[in-house]
Structure formats: C-alpha cells, structure tokens
PDB file of C-alpha atoms in Angstrom:
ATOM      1  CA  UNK A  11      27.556  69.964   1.851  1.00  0.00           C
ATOM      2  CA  UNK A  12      28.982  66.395   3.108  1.00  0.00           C
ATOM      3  CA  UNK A  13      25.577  66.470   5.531  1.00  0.00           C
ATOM      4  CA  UNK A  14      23.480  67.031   2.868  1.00  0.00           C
ATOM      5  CA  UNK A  15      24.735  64.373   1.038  1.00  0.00           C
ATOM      6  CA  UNK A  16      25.120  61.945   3.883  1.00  0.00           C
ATOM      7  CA  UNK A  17      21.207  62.661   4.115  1.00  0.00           C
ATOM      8  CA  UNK A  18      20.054  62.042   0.681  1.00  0.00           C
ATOM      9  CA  UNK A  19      22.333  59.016   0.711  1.00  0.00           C
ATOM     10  CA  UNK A  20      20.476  57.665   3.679  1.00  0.00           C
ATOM     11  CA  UNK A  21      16.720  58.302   2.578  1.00  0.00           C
ATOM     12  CA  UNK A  22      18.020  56.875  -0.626  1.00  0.00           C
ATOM     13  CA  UNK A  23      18.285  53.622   1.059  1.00  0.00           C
ATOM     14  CA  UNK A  24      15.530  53.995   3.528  1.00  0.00           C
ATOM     15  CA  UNK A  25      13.321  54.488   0.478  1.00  0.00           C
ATOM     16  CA  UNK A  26      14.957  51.743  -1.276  1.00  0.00           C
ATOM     17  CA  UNK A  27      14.482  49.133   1.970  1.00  0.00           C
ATOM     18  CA  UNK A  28      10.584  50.449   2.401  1.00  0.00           C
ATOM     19  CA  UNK A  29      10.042  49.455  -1.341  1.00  0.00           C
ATOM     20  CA  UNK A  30      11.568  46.299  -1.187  1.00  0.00           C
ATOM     21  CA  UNK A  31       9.713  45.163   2.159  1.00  0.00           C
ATOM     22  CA  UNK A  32       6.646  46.258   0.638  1.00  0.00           C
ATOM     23  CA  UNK A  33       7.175  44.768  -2.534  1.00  0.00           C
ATOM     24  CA  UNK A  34       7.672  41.625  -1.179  1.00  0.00           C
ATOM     25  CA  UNK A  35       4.600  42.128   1.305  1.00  0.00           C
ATOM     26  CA  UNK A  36       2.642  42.654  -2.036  1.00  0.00           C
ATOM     27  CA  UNK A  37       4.125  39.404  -3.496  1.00  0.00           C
ATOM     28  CA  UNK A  38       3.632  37.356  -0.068  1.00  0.00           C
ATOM     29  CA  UNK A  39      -0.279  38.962  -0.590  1.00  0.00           C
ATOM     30  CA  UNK A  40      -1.471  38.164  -4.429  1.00  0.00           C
ATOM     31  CA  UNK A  41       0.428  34.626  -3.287  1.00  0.00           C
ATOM     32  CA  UNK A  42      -2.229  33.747  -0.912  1.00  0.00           C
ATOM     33  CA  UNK A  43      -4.485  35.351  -3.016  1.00  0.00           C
ATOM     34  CA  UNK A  44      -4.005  33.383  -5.419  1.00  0.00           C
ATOM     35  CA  UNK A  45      -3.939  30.163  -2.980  1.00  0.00           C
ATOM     36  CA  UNK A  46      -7.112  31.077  -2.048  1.00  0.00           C
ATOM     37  CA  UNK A  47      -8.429  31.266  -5.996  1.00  0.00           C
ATOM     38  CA  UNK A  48      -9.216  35.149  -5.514  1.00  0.00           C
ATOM     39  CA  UNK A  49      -6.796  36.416  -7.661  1.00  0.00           C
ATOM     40  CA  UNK A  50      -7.338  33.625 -10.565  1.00  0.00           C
ATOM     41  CA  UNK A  51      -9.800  30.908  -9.793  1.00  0.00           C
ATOM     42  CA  UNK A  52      -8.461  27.092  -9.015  1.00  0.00           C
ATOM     43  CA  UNK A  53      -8.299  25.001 -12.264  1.00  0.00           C
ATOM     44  CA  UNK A  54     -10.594  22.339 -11.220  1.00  0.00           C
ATOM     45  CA  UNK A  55     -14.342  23.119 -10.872  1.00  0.00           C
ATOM     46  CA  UNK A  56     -16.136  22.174  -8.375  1.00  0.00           C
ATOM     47  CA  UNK A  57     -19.078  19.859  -7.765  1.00  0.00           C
ATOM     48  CA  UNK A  58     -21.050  18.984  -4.385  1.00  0.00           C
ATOM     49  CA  UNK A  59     -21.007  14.855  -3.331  1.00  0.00           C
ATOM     50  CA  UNK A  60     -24.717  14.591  -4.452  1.00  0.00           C
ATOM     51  CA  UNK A  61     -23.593  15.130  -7.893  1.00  0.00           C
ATOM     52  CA  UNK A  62     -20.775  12.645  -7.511  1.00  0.00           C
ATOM     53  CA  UNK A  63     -22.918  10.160  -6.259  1.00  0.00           C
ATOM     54  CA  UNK A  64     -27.028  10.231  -5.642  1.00  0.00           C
ATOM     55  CA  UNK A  65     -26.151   8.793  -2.294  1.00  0.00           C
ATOM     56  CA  UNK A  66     -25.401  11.691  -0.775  1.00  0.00           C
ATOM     57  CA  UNK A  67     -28.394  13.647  -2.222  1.00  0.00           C
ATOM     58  CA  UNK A  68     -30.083  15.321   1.017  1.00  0.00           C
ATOM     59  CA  UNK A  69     -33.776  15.226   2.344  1.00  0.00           C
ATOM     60  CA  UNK A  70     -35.896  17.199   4.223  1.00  0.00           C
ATOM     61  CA  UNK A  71     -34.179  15.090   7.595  1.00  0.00           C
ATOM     62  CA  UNK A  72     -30.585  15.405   6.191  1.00  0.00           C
ATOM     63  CA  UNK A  73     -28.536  12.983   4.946  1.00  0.00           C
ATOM     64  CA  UNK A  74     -30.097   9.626   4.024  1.00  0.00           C
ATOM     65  CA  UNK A  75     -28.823   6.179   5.904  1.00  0.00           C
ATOM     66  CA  UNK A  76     -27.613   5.315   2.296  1.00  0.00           C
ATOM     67  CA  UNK A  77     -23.964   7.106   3.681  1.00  0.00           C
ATOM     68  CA  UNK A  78     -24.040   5.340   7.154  1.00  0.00           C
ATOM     69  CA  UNK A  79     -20.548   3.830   7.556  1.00  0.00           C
ATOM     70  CA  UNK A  80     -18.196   2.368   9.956  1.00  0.00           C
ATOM     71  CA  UNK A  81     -15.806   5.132  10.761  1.00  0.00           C
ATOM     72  CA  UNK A  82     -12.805   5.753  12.625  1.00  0.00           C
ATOM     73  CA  UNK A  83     -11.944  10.077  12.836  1.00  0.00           C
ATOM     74  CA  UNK A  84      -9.203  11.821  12.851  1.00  0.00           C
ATOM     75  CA  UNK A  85      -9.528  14.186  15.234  1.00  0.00           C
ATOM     76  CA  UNK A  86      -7.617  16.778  16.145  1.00  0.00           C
ATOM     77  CA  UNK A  87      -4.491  14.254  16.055  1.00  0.00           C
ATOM     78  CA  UNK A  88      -2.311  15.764  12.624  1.00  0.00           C
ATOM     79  CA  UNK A  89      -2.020  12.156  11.251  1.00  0.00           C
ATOM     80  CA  UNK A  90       0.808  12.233   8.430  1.00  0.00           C
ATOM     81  CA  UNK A  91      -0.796  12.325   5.281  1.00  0.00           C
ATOM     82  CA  UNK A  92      -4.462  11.433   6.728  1.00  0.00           C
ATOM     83  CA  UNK A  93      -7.494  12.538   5.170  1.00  0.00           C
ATOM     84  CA  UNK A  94     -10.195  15.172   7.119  1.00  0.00           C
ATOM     85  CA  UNK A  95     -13.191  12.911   8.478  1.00  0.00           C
ATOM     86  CA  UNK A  96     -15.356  14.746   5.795  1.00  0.00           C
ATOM     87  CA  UNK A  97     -13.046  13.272   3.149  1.00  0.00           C
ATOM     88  CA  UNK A  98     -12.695   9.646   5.242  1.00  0.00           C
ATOM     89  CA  UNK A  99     -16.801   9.623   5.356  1.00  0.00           C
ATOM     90  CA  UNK A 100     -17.101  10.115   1.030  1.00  0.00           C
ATOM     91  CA  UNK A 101     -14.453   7.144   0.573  1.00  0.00           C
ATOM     92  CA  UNK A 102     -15.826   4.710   3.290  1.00  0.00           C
ATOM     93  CA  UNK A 103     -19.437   5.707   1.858  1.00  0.00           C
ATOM     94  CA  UNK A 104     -17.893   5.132  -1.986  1.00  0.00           C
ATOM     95  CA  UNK A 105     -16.519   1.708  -0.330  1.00  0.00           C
ATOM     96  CA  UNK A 106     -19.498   0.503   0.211  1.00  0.00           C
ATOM     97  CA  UNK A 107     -20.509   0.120  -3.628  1.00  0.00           C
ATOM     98  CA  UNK A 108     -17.245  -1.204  -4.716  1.00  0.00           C
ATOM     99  CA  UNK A 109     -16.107  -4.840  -5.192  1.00  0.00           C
ATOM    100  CA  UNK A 110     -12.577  -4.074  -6.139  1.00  0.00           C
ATOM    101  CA  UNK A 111     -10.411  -1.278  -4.480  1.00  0.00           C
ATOM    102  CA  UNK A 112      -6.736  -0.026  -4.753  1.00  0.00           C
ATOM    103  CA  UNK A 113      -4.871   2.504  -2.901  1.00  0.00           C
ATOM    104  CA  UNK A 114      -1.578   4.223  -3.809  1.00  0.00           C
ATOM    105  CA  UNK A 115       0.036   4.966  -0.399  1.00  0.00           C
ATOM    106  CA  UNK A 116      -1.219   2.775   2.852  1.00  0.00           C
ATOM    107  CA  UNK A 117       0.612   5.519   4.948  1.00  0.00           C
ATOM    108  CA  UNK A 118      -1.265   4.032   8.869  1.00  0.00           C
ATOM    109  CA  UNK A 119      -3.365   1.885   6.782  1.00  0.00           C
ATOM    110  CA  UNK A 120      -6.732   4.417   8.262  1.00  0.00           C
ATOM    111  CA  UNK A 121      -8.393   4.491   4.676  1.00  0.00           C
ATOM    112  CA  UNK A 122      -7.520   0.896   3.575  1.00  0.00           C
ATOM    113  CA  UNK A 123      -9.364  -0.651   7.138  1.00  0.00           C
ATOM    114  CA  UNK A 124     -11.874   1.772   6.365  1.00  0.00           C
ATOM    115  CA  UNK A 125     -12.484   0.657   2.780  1.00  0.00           C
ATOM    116  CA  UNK A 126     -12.167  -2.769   3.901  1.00  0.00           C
ATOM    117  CA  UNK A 127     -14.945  -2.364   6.973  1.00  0.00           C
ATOM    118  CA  UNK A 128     -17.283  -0.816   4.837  1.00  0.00           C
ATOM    119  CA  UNK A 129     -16.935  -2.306   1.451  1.00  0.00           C
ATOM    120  CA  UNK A 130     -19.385  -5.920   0.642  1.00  0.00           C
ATOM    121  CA  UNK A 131     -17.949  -8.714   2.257  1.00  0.00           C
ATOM    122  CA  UNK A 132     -16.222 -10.059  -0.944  1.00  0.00           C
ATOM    123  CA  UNK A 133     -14.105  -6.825  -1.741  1.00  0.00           C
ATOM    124  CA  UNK A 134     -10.487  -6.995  -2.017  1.00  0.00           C
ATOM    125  CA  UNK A 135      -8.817  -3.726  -0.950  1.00  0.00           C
ATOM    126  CA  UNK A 136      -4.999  -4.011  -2.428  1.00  0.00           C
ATOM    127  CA  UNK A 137      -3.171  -1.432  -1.104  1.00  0.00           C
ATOM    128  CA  UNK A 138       0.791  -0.093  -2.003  1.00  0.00           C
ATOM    129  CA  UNK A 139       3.700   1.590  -0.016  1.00  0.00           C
ATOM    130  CA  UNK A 140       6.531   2.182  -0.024  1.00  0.00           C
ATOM    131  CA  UNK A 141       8.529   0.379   3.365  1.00  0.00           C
ATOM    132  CA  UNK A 142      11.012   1.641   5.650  1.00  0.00           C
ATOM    133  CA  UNK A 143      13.876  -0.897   4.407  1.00  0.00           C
ATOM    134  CA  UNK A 144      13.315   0.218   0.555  1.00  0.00           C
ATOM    135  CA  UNK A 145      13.539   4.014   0.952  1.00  0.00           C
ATOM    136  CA  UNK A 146      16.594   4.026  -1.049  1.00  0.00           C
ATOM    137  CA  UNK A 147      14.508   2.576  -4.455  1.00  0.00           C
ATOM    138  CA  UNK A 148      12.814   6.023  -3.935  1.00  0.00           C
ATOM    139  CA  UNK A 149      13.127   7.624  -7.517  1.00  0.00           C
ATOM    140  CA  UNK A 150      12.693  11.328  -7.079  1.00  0.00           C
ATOM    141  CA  UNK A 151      13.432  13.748 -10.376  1.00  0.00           C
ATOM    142  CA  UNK A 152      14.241  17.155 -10.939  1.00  0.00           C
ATOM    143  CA  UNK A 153      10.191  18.164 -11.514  1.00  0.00           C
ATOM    144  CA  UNK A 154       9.654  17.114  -7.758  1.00  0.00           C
ATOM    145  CA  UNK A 155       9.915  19.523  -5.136  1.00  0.00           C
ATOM    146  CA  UNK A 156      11.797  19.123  -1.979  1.00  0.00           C
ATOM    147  CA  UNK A 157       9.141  18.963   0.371  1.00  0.00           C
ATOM    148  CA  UNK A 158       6.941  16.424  -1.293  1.00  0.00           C
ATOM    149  CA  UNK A 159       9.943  13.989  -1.705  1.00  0.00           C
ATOM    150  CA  UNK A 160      10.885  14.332   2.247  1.00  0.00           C
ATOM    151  CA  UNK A 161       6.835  14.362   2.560  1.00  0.00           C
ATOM    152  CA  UNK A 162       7.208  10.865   0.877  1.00  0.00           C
ATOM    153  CA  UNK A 163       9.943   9.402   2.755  1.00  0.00           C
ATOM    154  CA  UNK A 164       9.049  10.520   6.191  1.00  0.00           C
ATOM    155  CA  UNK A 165       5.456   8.742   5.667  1.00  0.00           C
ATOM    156  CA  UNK A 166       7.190   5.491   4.322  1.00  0.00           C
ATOM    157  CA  UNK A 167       8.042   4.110   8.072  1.00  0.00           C
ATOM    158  CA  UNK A 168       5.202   1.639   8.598  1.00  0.00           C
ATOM    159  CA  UNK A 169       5.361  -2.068   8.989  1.00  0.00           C
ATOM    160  CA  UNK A 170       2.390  -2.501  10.996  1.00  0.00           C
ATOM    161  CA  UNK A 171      -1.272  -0.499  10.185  1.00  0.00           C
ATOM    162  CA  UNK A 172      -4.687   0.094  11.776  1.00  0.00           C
ATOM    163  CA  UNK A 173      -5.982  -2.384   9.835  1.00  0.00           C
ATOM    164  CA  UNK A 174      -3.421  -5.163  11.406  1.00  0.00           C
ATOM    165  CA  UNK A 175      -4.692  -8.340  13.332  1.00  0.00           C
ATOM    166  CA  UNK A 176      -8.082  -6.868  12.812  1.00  0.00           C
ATOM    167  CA  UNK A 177     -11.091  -9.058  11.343  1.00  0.00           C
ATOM    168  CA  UNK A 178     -11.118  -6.849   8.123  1.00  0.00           C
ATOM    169  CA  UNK A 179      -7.266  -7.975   7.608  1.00  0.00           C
ATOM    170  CA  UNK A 180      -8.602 -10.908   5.525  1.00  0.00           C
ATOM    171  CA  UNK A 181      -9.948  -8.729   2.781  1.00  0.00           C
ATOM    172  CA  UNK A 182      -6.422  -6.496   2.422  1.00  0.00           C
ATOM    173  CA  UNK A 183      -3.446  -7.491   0.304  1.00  0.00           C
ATOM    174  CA  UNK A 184      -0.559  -5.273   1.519  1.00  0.00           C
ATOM    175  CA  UNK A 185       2.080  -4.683  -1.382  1.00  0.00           C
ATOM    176  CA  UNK A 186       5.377  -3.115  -0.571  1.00  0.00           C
ATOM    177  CA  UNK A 187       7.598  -1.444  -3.234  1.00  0.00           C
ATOM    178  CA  UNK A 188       7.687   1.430  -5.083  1.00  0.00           C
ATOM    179  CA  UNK A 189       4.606   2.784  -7.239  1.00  0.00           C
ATOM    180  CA  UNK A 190       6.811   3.723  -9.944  1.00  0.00           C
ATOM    181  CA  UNK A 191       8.362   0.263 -10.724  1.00  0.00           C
ATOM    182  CA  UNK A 192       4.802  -1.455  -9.619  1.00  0.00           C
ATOM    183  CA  UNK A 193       3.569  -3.771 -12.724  1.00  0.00           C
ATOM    184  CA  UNK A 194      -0.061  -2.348 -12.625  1.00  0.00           C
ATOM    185  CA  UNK A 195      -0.932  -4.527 -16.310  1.00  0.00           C
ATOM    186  CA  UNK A 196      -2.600  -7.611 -14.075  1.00  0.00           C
ATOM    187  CA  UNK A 197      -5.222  -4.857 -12.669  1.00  0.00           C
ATOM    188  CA  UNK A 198      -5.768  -3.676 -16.279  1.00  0.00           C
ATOM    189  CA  UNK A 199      -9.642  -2.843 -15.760  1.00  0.00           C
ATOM    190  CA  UNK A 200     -10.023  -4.742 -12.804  1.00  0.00           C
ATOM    191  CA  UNK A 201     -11.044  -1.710 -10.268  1.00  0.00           C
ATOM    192  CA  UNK A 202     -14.246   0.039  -8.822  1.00  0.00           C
ATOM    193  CA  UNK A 203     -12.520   2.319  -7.242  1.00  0.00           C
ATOM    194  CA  UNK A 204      -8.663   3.556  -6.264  1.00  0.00           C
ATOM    195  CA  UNK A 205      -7.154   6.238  -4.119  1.00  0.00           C
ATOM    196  CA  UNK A 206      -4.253   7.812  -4.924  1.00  0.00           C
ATOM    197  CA  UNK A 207      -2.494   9.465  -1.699  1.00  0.00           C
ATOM    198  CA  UNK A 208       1.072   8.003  -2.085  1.00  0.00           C
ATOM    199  CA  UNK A 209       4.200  10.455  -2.434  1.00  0.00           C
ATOM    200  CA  UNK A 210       2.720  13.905  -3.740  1.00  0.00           C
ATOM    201  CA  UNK A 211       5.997  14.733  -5.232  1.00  0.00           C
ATOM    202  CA  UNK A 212       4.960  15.710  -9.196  1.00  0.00           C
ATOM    203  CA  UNK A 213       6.686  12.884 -11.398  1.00  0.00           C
ATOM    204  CA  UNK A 214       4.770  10.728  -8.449  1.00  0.00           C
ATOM    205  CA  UNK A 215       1.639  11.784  -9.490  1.00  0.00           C
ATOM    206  CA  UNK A 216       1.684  11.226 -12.789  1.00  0.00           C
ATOM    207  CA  UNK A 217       3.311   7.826 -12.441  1.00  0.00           C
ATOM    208  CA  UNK A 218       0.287   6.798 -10.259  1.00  0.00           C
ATOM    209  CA  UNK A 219      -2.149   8.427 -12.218  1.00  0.00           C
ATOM    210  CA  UNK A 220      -1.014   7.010 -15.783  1.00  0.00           C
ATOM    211  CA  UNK A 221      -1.140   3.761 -13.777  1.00  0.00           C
ATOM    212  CA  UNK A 222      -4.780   3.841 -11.830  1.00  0.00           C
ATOM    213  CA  UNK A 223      -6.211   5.429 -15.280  1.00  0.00           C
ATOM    214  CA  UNK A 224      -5.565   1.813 -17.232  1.00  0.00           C
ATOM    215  CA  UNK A 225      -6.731  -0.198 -13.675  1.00  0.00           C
ATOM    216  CA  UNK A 226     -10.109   1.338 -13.273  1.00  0.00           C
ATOM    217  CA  UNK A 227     -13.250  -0.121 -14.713  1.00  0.00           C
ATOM    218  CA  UNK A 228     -15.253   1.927 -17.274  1.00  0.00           C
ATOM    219  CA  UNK A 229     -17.529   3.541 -15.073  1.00  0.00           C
ATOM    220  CA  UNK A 230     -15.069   3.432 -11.879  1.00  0.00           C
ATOM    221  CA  UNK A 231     -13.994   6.181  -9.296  1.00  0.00           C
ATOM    222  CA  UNK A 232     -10.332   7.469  -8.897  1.00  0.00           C
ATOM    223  CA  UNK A 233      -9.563  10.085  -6.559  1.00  0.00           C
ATOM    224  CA  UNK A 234      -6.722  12.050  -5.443  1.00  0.00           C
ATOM    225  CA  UNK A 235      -5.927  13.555  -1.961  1.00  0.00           C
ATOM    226  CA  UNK A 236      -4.718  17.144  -1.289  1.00  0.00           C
ATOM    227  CA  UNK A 237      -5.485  19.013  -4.051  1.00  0.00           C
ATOM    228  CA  UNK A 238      -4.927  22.313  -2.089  1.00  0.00           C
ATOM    229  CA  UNK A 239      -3.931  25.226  -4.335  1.00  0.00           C
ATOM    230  CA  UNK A 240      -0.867  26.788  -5.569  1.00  0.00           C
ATOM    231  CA  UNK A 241       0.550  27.090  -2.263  1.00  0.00           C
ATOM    232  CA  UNK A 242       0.258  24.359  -0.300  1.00  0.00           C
ATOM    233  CA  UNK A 243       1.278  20.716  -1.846  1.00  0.00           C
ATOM    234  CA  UNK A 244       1.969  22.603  -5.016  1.00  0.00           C
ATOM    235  CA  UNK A 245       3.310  19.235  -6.647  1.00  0.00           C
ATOM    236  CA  UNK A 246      -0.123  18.056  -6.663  1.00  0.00           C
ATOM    237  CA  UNK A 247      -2.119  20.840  -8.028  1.00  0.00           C
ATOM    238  CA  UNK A 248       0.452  21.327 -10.482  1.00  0.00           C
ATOM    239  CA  UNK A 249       0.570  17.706 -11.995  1.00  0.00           C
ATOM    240  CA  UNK A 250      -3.329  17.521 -11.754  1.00  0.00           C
ATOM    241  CA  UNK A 251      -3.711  20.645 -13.652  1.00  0.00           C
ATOM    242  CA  UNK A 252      -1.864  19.294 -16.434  1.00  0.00           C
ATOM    243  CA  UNK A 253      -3.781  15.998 -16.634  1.00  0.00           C
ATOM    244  CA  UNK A 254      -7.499  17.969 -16.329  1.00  0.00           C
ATOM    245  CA  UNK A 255      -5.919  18.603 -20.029  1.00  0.00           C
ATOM    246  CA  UNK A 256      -6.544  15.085 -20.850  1.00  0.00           C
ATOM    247  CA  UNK A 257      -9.597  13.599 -18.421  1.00  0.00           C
ATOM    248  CA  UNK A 258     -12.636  15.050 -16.812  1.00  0.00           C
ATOM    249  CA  UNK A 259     -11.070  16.082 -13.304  1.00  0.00           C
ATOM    250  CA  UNK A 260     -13.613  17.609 -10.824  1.00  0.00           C
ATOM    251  CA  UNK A 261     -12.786  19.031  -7.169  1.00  0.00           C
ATOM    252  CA  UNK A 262     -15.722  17.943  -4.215  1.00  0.00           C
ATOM    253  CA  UNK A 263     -16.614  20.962  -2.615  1.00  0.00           C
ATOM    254  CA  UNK A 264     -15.063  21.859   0.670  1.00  0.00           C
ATOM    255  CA  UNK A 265     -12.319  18.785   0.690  1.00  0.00           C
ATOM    256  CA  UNK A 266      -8.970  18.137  -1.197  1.00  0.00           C
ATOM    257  CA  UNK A 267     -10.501  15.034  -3.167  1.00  0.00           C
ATOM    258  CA  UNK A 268     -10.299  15.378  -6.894  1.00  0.00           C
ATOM    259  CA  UNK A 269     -12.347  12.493  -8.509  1.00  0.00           C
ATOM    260  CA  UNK A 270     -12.490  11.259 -11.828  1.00  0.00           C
ATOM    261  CA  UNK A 271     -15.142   9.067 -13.460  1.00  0.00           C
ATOM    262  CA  UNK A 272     -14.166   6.725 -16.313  1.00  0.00           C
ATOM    263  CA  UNK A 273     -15.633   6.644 -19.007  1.00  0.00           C
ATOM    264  CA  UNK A 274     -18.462   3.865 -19.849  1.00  0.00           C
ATOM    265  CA  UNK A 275     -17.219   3.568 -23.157  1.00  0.00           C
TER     266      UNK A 275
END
C-alpha cells in the first residue's frame, strides 16, 4: 500500500510539473503571437511611404530621384537607439522638404547630421538630450518600465556627435537637458517636421508627444521611433496606443516609424 501511494504521489506531481511547463510554453506562445499581431492585430494601421508622401510613389524604373539623399547606414553595427537605413532613408528624404526640424533624443547625433545634410540650406535642425553630467534630473515614474528608463540613461553618454566639426554643424542647435522640464512654448507652431526617439520609457512619451503636438505646423510631420509591438519596447506601443485615441496615428509599413500629420486647420 505505501508503494502505491508513493506512486500516485509522484505522477501527481509529474502531471502537475508537465502542466505547468506547458502552460507557460502556451503563454510564452500567444505572447509572441500576439507580438507578431496574429493573435489580435497591432493598434496602428498601416500605410506604405507613397501614401505618406507622393515622393516615394514608384515608377515603372523604381523609385524616382525625388528620394535621392545623402546617407550615412547603419550597417550591421547595433547602434544604441539608431534607426534601420530604411527608416534613416524616409527621414533624410522628409528632410529635404522641411525648413524647420526638431528631434527629441540626439543619441550619436546620426539622424540630426542627416536631417541637417539633406534638408535646404536655410533649415535649422534643433535637436535635445539628455547629457552625461545631468543623468540625475532624469524623472522616471511608476508607469515606466525598467528597461526603457536604463534604455534612457545608458544612451544619455554623448558630448560629442557625428554631426561634430562637420560643415552641416552650422545648421544644428544642440540643447542639453531634460525633455520633460524643456520650455517647448517658443516653438509653438514653428516646425515642419520633429522626431521623437528620446527615452522610450511611457510617461517619456507622452511628455514629448504633448510637447511636439503644440510645436508642429498645421500640415507638419511628427514621427516616433520603435513602435514594435507588445513585446518589444512595450512602453512605446503602449503610450502610442493611448494617444491614437486622440490624433490620427498611422504605422509605415515594414519600419517602427509611426507618423502623424497635423491638421491644416
């Protein structure tokens, strides 16, 4: 009899262990599942460039010289924070139509030389970030996950950028200091076009957003980097799918640039 019970008690847990591990397999599944918008589809629709901008509307030889740009790729170098070269093309190509830029996190400065080389000659590209002697001003809350504020601090170590002691340095104003406490009310309608790629952590996102939203011209471009999914930069996706609520949010196909146009009127 005490065999028989020592045996049930060990399939008893045997069965017990096998449902947990494949519970959580299950879990670990619908979770990429869901990253990869089978299981529910992303919140953001999609739209190609072409109906973003005519300029990237294709011909019968492929994309038109309209998009030509001065371009500096990534690579397969994992540059912290950097945008894909598909994603560094659209904004230099975007550049090139505006006369007044701003960019929430310089990070290497890639994107602001690259707005800067391909924008008209009398652009101003202002760019912000956060610098290595101010980390401690970094206001993180309880809505911001771990990983996006260490994310955030771990890119705020620049004091030099690509776009440094370059000819293009004369059209860049470099701020330093934190987004959040940034007075955005003298660029009150002032912008063509602004990039949001600073901290990804979710009260972050908002902060920046709230901001660019009363700096952009009616008819201006904002766009935000990494929308990836539920999964990966969650902070992001999260505090974009809340604002799609309020503004016309659209996701490019095949990147992790959701754009915005303002309004005319």
């Amino acid at each position: 009899m005490t065999y028989i019970v020592v045996f049930l008690s060990v399939s008893t847990a045997l069965l017990l262990l096998s449902t947990l591990y494949f519970m959580n397999k299950y879990g670990e599944y619908r979770e990429k599942m869901k990253q990869k918008g089978l299981f529910s589809s992303w919140h953001l629709s999609k739209i190609s460039p072409e109906d973003l901008d005519p300029m990237f509307k294709t011909n019968h030889l492929g994309l038109r010289l309209e998009t030509e740009v001065r371009f500096v790729g990534r690579g397969s170098l994992n540059v912290p924070g950097g945008t894909s070269d598909a994603e560094a093309w659209i904004l230099s190509a975007l550049a090139k139509k505006a006369k007044n830029i701003f960019e929430f996190g310089t990070c290497t400065g890639k994107t602001t030389y690259l707005f800067a080389a391909n924008s008209p000659e009398e652009t101003k590209v202002t760019t912000i970030t956060l610098s290595p002697n101010e980390i401690e001003e970094y206001q993180s809350t309880q809505a911001d996950s771990k990983d996006s504020i260490q994310d955030a601090l771990e890119e705020s170590v620049f004091t030099d950028f690509l776009y440094s002691n370059t000819p293009e340095e004369k059209k860049i104003v470099q701020l330093f200091g934190d987004s959040k406490t940034f007075d955005e009310s003298p660029y009150h309608a002032q912008m063509d076009l602004i990039f949001i790629d600073g901290s990804h952590a979710y009260s972050y996102v908002l902060s920046d957003s709230e901001k660019a939203l009363k700096m952009i011209k009616p008819g201006g471009l904002i766009l935000w980097h990494d929308y990836r999914g539920p999964r990966e930069v969650k902070d992001v996706y999260k505090a974009l799918n809340g604002l799609s609520s309020k503004i016309d949010l659209k996701l490019i196909e095949g990147m992790s640039l959701a754009v915005h146009r303002a309004p005319l009127s």
